[in-house]
Short mmCIF file of N, CA, C and O in Angstrom, two decimals:
data_model
loop_
_atom_site.label_atom_id
_atom_site.label_comp_id
_atom_site.label_asym_id
_atom_site.label_seq_id
_atom_site.Cartn_x
_atom_site.Cartn_y
_atom_site.Cartn_z
N MET A 1 -15.86 -24.23 10.68
CA MET A 1 -15.49 -22.82 10.66
C MET A 1 -15.92 -22.21 9.33
O MET A 1 -15.69 -22.78 8.28
N LYS A 2 -16.54 -21.05 9.41
CA LYS A 2 -16.96 -20.33 8.21
C LYS A 2 -15.79 -19.48 7.72
O LYS A 2 -15.06 -18.90 8.51
N ILE A 3 -15.61 -19.42 6.40
CA ILE A 3 -14.52 -18.64 5.81
C ILE A 3 -15.11 -17.53 4.95
O ILE A 3 -15.98 -17.77 4.12
N GLU A 4 -14.63 -16.31 5.19
CA GLU A 4 -15.06 -15.14 4.42
C GLU A 4 -13.81 -14.54 3.78
O GLU A 4 -12.80 -14.36 4.45
N LYS A 5 -13.88 -14.25 2.49
CA LYS A 5 -12.75 -13.63 1.80
C LYS A 5 -13.10 -12.19 1.47
O LYS A 5 -14.16 -11.92 0.90
N ILE A 6 -12.21 -11.27 1.84
CA ILE A 6 -12.43 -9.84 1.61
C ILE A 6 -11.34 -9.33 0.67
O ILE A 6 -10.16 -9.41 0.99
N LYS A 7 -11.77 -8.82 -0.48
CA LYS A 7 -10.81 -8.24 -1.43
C LYS A 7 -10.62 -6.76 -1.11
O LYS A 7 -11.59 -6.05 -0.85
N ILE A 8 -9.36 -6.32 -1.10
CA ILE A 8 -9.09 -4.91 -0.87
C ILE A 8 -8.34 -4.33 -2.07
O ILE A 8 -7.58 -5.03 -2.73
N ASP A 9 -8.59 -3.06 -2.33
CA ASP A 9 -7.92 -2.38 -3.43
C ASP A 9 -6.78 -1.51 -2.93
O ASP A 9 -5.98 -1.02 -3.71
N SER A 10 -6.73 -1.31 -1.62
CA SER A 10 -5.68 -0.47 -1.03
C SER A 10 -4.56 -1.36 -0.49
O SER A 10 -4.63 -2.59 -0.57
N GLU A 11 -3.55 -0.74 0.09
CA GLU A 11 -2.40 -1.47 0.62
C GLU A 11 -2.79 -2.29 1.85
O GLU A 11 -2.26 -3.38 2.07
N TYR A 12 -3.73 -1.77 2.65
CA TYR A 12 -4.14 -2.48 3.86
C TYR A 12 -5.55 -2.07 4.28
O TYR A 12 -6.12 -1.12 3.76
N ILE A 13 -6.11 -2.81 5.24
CA ILE A 13 -7.36 -2.48 5.88
C ILE A 13 -7.15 -2.68 7.38
O ILE A 13 -6.44 -3.60 7.79
N LYS A 14 -7.72 -1.80 8.19
CA LYS A 14 -7.56 -1.93 9.64
C LYS A 14 -8.37 -3.12 10.14
O LYS A 14 -9.44 -3.43 9.62
N LEU A 15 -7.83 -3.79 11.15
CA LEU A 15 -8.46 -4.99 11.70
C LEU A 15 -9.92 -4.74 12.08
O LEU A 15 -10.79 -5.53 11.75
N GLN A 16 -10.20 -3.63 12.75
CA GLN A 16 -11.58 -3.37 13.17
C GLN A 16 -12.52 -3.24 11.97
O GLN A 16 -13.65 -3.71 12.00
N ASP A 17 -12.02 -2.63 10.89
CA ASP A 17 -12.83 -2.49 9.68
C ASP A 17 -13.02 -3.83 8.98
O ASP A 17 -14.09 -4.11 8.42
N LEU A 18 -12.01 -4.66 9.03
CA LEU A 18 -12.09 -6.00 8.43
C LEU A 18 -13.16 -6.84 9.14
O LEU A 18 -13.94 -7.53 8.49
N LEU A 19 -13.19 -6.75 10.46
CA LEU A 19 -14.18 -7.52 11.21
C LEU A 19 -15.60 -7.07 10.87
O LEU A 19 -16.51 -7.89 10.74
N LYS A 20 -15.78 -5.76 10.68
CA LYS A 20 -17.11 -5.25 10.30
C LYS A 20 -17.46 -5.70 8.88
O LYS A 20 -18.56 -6.19 8.64
N LEU A 21 -16.54 -5.53 7.96
CA LEU A 21 -16.77 -5.88 6.56
C LEU A 21 -17.03 -7.38 6.39
O LEU A 21 -17.85 -7.79 5.58
N GLY A 22 -16.33 -8.18 7.17
CA GLY A 22 -16.48 -9.63 7.09
C GLY A 22 -17.70 -10.17 7.80
O GLY A 22 -18.00 -11.35 7.71
N GLY A 23 -18.41 -9.28 8.52
CA GLY A 23 -19.63 -9.71 9.19
C GLY A 23 -19.42 -10.34 10.55
O GLY A 23 -20.34 -10.91 11.13
N ALA A 24 -18.21 -10.24 11.10
CA ALA A 24 -17.92 -10.83 12.41
C ALA A 24 -18.57 -10.01 13.53
O ALA A 24 -18.95 -10.56 14.56
N VAL A 25 -18.65 -8.70 13.32
CA VAL A 25 -19.29 -7.80 14.28
C VAL A 25 -20.16 -6.81 13.51
O VAL A 25 -20.00 -6.65 12.31
N GLU A 26 -21.06 -6.15 14.23
CA GLU A 26 -21.96 -5.21 13.58
C GLU A 26 -21.46 -3.77 13.61
O GLU A 26 -21.74 -3.00 12.71
N THR A 27 -20.72 -3.42 14.67
CA THR A 27 -20.29 -2.03 14.84
C THR A 27 -18.81 -1.94 15.18
O THR A 27 -18.20 -2.91 15.62
N GLY A 28 -18.27 -0.73 15.02
CA GLY A 28 -16.89 -0.49 15.41
C GLY A 28 -16.71 -0.66 16.91
O GLY A 28 -15.66 -1.10 17.36
N GLY A 29 -17.74 -0.32 17.67
CA GLY A 29 -17.68 -0.50 19.13
C GLY A 29 -17.54 -1.96 19.51
O GLY A 29 -16.76 -2.31 20.41
N GLN A 30 -18.29 -2.82 18.85
CA GLN A 30 -18.18 -4.26 19.10
C GLN A 30 -16.79 -4.75 18.73
O GLN A 30 -16.20 -5.56 19.44
N ALA A 31 -16.28 -4.28 17.60
CA ALA A 31 -14.94 -4.68 17.15
C ALA A 31 -13.90 -4.30 18.19
O ALA A 31 -13.04 -5.10 18.54
N LYS A 32 -14.00 -3.08 18.70
CA LYS A 32 -13.07 -2.60 19.72
C LYS A 32 -13.06 -3.53 20.93
O LYS A 32 -11.99 -3.93 21.42
N VAL A 33 -14.24 -3.90 21.40
CA VAL A 33 -14.35 -4.74 22.60
C VAL A 33 -13.76 -6.13 22.37
O VAL A 33 -12.95 -6.59 23.17
N VAL A 34 -14.13 -6.79 21.27
CA VAL A 34 -13.64 -8.16 21.06
C VAL A 34 -12.13 -8.18 20.82
O VAL A 34 -11.44 -9.11 21.25
N ILE A 35 -11.62 -7.13 20.17
CA ILE A 35 -10.17 -7.07 19.92
C ILE A 35 -9.43 -6.82 21.24
O ILE A 35 -8.47 -7.52 21.56
N GLN A 36 -9.90 -5.85 22.01
CA GLN A 36 -9.22 -5.53 23.28
C GLN A 36 -9.33 -6.66 24.30
O GLN A 36 -8.47 -6.80 25.15
N ASN A 37 -10.38 -7.48 24.18
CA ASN A 37 -10.52 -8.63 25.09
C ASN A 37 -9.62 -9.80 24.70
O ASN A 37 -9.57 -10.80 25.41
N GLY A 38 -8.94 -9.69 23.57
CA GLY A 38 -8.05 -10.76 23.13
C GLY A 38 -8.78 -11.92 22.46
O GLY A 38 -8.27 -13.03 22.42
N ASP A 39 -9.98 -11.63 21.94
CA ASP A 39 -10.79 -12.69 21.32
C ASP A 39 -10.50 -12.89 19.83
O ASP A 39 -11.10 -13.73 19.19
N VAL A 40 -9.59 -12.07 19.28
CA VAL A 40 -9.30 -12.12 17.84
C VAL A 40 -7.85 -12.56 17.63
O VAL A 40 -6.95 -12.07 18.31
N THR A 41 -7.65 -13.48 16.69
CA THR A 41 -6.28 -13.84 16.33
C THR A 41 -6.01 -13.36 14.91
O THR A 41 -6.89 -13.33 14.06
N VAL A 42 -4.76 -12.95 14.70
CA VAL A 42 -4.29 -12.54 13.38
C VAL A 42 -3.11 -13.42 13.03
O VAL A 42 -2.13 -13.47 13.77
N ASN A 43 -3.24 -14.17 11.96
CA ASN A 43 -2.18 -15.09 11.52
C ASN A 43 -1.75 -16.02 12.65
O ASN A 43 -0.58 -16.31 12.84
N GLY A 44 -2.75 -16.47 13.45
CA GLY A 44 -2.50 -17.46 14.49
C GLY A 44 -2.09 -16.92 15.83
O GLY A 44 -1.91 -17.68 16.78
N GLU A 45 -1.96 -15.60 15.98
CA GLU A 45 -1.57 -15.00 17.26
C GLU A 45 -2.61 -14.00 17.72
O GLU A 45 -3.17 -13.26 16.91
N VAL A 46 -2.85 -13.97 19.04
CA VAL A 46 -3.81 -13.02 19.59
C VAL A 46 -3.35 -11.60 19.27
O VAL A 46 -2.18 -11.26 19.41
N CYS A 47 -4.29 -10.77 18.81
CA CYS A 47 -3.99 -9.38 18.47
C CYS A 47 -4.95 -8.47 19.23
O CYS A 47 -6.17 -8.66 19.16
N THR A 48 -4.41 -7.49 19.95
CA THR A 48 -5.25 -6.55 20.70
C THR A 48 -5.16 -5.13 20.14
O THR A 48 -5.59 -4.18 20.79
N MET A 49 -4.62 -4.99 18.94
CA MET A 49 -4.52 -3.67 18.30
C MET A 49 -5.61 -3.54 17.25
O MET A 49 -5.53 -4.17 16.18
N ARG A 50 -6.62 -2.72 17.52
CA ARG A 50 -7.73 -2.63 16.57
C ARG A 50 -7.34 -1.92 15.28
O ARG A 50 -7.97 -2.09 14.26
N GLY A 51 -6.27 -1.11 15.32
CA GLY A 51 -5.80 -0.43 14.14
C GLY A 51 -4.76 -1.22 13.36
O GLY A 51 -4.14 -0.71 12.43
N LYS A 52 -4.57 -2.48 13.73
CA LYS A 52 -3.59 -3.35 13.06
C LYS A 52 -3.82 -3.33 11.55
O LYS A 52 -4.95 -3.49 11.09
N LYS A 53 -2.77 -3.08 10.81
CA LYS A 53 -2.89 -3.02 9.35
C LYS A 53 -2.88 -4.43 8.78
O LYS A 53 -1.88 -5.14 8.85
N MET A 54 -4.00 -4.82 8.21
CA MET A 54 -4.14 -6.14 7.62
C MET A 54 -3.88 -6.03 6.13
O MET A 54 -4.51 -5.23 5.43
N GLN A 55 -2.93 -6.83 5.64
CA GLN A 55 -2.56 -6.79 4.24
C GLN A 55 -2.97 -8.08 3.55
O GLN A 55 -3.37 -9.05 4.21
N LYS A 56 -2.87 -8.10 2.23
CA LYS A 56 -3.26 -9.29 1.47
C LYS A 56 -2.51 -10.51 2.00
O LYS A 56 -1.31 -10.46 2.23
N GLY A 57 -3.26 -11.58 2.21
CA GLY A 57 -2.67 -12.81 2.72
C GLY A 57 -2.85 -12.98 4.22
O GLY A 57 -2.69 -14.07 4.75
N ASP A 58 -3.20 -11.90 4.94
CA ASP A 58 -3.41 -11.98 6.38
C ASP A 58 -4.75 -12.65 6.67
O ASP A 58 -5.70 -12.55 5.89
N ILE A 59 -4.81 -13.32 7.83
CA ILE A 59 -6.03 -14.04 8.23
C ILE A 59 -6.40 -13.63 9.65
O ILE A 59 -5.57 -13.74 10.56
N ALA A 60 -7.64 -13.20 9.83
CA ALA A 60 -8.16 -12.87 11.15
C ALA A 60 -9.22 -13.92 11.51
O ALA A 60 -10.00 -14.33 10.65
N VAL A 61 -9.22 -14.35 12.77
CA VAL A 61 -10.21 -15.32 13.23
C VAL A 61 -10.90 -14.79 14.47
O VAL A 61 -10.23 -14.35 15.42
N PHE A 62 -12.23 -14.80 14.45
CA PHE A 62 -13.03 -14.43 15.62
C PHE A 62 -14.21 -15.37 15.69
O PHE A 62 -14.90 -15.59 14.70
N ASP A 63 -14.44 -15.91 16.88
CA ASP A 63 -15.54 -16.84 17.09
C ASP A 63 -15.31 -18.01 16.15
O ASP A 63 -14.29 -18.65 16.18
N SER A 64 -16.24 -18.31 15.26
CA SER A 64 -16.03 -19.41 14.31
C SER A 64 -15.95 -18.88 12.89
O SER A 64 -16.30 -19.57 11.94
N LEU A 65 -15.44 -17.65 12.76
CA LEU A 65 -15.33 -17.03 11.43
C LEU A 65 -13.87 -16.70 11.12
O LEU A 65 -13.19 -16.07 11.92
N GLU A 66 -13.42 -17.17 9.98
CA GLU A 66 -12.07 -16.88 9.50
C GLU A 66 -12.20 -15.90 8.34
O GLU A 66 -12.93 -16.17 7.38
N ILE A 67 -11.52 -14.75 8.44
CA ILE A 67 -11.60 -13.74 7.40
C ILE A 67 -10.22 -13.61 6.75
O ILE A 67 -9.24 -13.33 7.42
N ILE A 68 -10.19 -13.84 5.45
CA ILE A 68 -8.94 -13.80 4.69
C ILE A 68 -8.92 -12.54 3.84
O ILE A 68 -9.86 -12.24 3.13
N VAL A 69 -7.81 -11.79 3.92
CA VAL A 69 -7.65 -10.59 3.12
C VAL A 69 -7.04 -10.97 1.77
O VAL A 69 -6.02 -11.64 1.72
N GLU A 70 -7.71 -10.56 0.71
CA GLU A 70 -7.21 -10.86 -0.64
C GLU A 70 -6.91 -9.59 -1.39
O GLU A 70 -7.50 -8.57 -1.18
#
Protein backbone atom coordinates (compact mmCIF):
# COMPACT_ATOMS: atom_id res chain seq x y z
CA MET A 1 0.00 0.00 0.00
CA LYS A 2 1.27 3.45 -0.93
CA ILE A 3 1.10 6.13 1.78
CA GLU A 4 0.66 9.83 1.03
CA LYS A 5 0.82 12.48 3.76
CA ILE A 6 -1.05 15.76 3.22
CA LYS A 7 -0.32 18.73 5.48
CA ILE A 8 -3.16 21.19 6.00
CA ASP A 9 -3.03 24.69 7.45
CA SER A 10 -6.77 24.94 8.06
CA GLU A 11 -9.00 23.14 10.56
CA TYR A 12 -10.12 20.57 7.99
CA ILE A 13 -10.14 19.52 4.32
CA LYS A 14 -13.11 17.95 2.55
CA LEU A 15 -12.73 14.28 1.66
CA GLN A 16 -13.19 14.89 -2.07
CA ASP A 17 -10.46 17.55 -2.03
CA LEU A 18 -8.15 15.27 -0.05
CA LEU A 19 -8.52 12.52 -2.65
CA LYS A 20 -7.61 14.98 -5.42
CA LEU A 21 -4.69 16.47 -3.51
CA GLY A 22 -3.37 13.03 -2.57
CA GLY A 23 -3.45 11.88 -6.18
CA ALA A 24 -6.07 9.16 -5.66
CA VAL A 25 -8.33 10.71 -8.32
CA GLU A 26 -7.85 13.31 -11.03
CA THR A 27 -11.11 15.27 -10.79
CA GLY A 28 -13.84 16.18 -8.35
CA GLY A 29 -16.24 14.17 -10.51
CA GLN A 30 -14.14 11.03 -10.06
CA ALA A 31 -13.97 11.69 -6.31
CA LYS A 32 -17.76 12.00 -6.14
CA VAL A 33 -18.25 8.66 -7.91
CA VAL A 34 -15.76 6.62 -5.87
CA ILE A 35 -17.03 8.09 -2.59
CA GLN A 36 -20.71 7.54 -3.43
CA ASN A 37 -19.94 3.98 -4.56
CA GLY A 38 -18.56 3.21 -1.10
CA ASP A 39 -15.03 2.63 -2.37
CA VAL A 40 -13.40 4.97 0.18
CA THR A 41 -12.82 4.30 3.86
CA VAL A 42 -12.17 6.95 6.48
CA ASN A 43 -10.51 5.78 9.69
CA GLY A 44 -11.40 2.19 8.80
CA GLU A 45 -15.09 2.73 7.96
CA VAL A 46 -16.77 3.17 4.59
CA CYS A 47 -17.65 6.83 4.01
CA THR A 48 -20.11 8.01 1.36
CA MET A 49 -20.08 11.72 2.27
CA ARG A 50 -17.83 13.59 -0.15
CA GLY A 51 -17.99 16.73 2.00
CA LYS A 52 -16.76 14.82 5.07
CA LYS A 53 -14.50 17.11 7.08
CA MET A 54 -11.11 15.45 7.37
CA GLN A 55 -9.00 16.72 10.25
CA LYS A 56 -5.41 16.14 11.30
CA GLY A 57 -4.87 12.49 12.16
CA ASP A 58 -7.66 11.21 9.87
CA ILE A 59 -6.83 8.53 7.31
CA ALA A 60 -8.59 7.95 3.99
CA VAL A 61 -7.99 4.81 1.93
CA PHE A 62 -8.92 4.30 -1.72
CA ASP A 63 -7.69 1.53 -3.96
CA SER A 64 -4.14 0.89 -2.71
CA LEU A 65 -3.49 4.44 -1.52
CA GLU A 66 -3.61 5.57 2.10
CA ILE A 67 -3.82 9.33 2.61
CA ILE A 68 -2.99 10.70 6.05
CA VAL A 69 -3.99 14.23 7.06
CA GLU A 70 -1.26 16.04 8.99
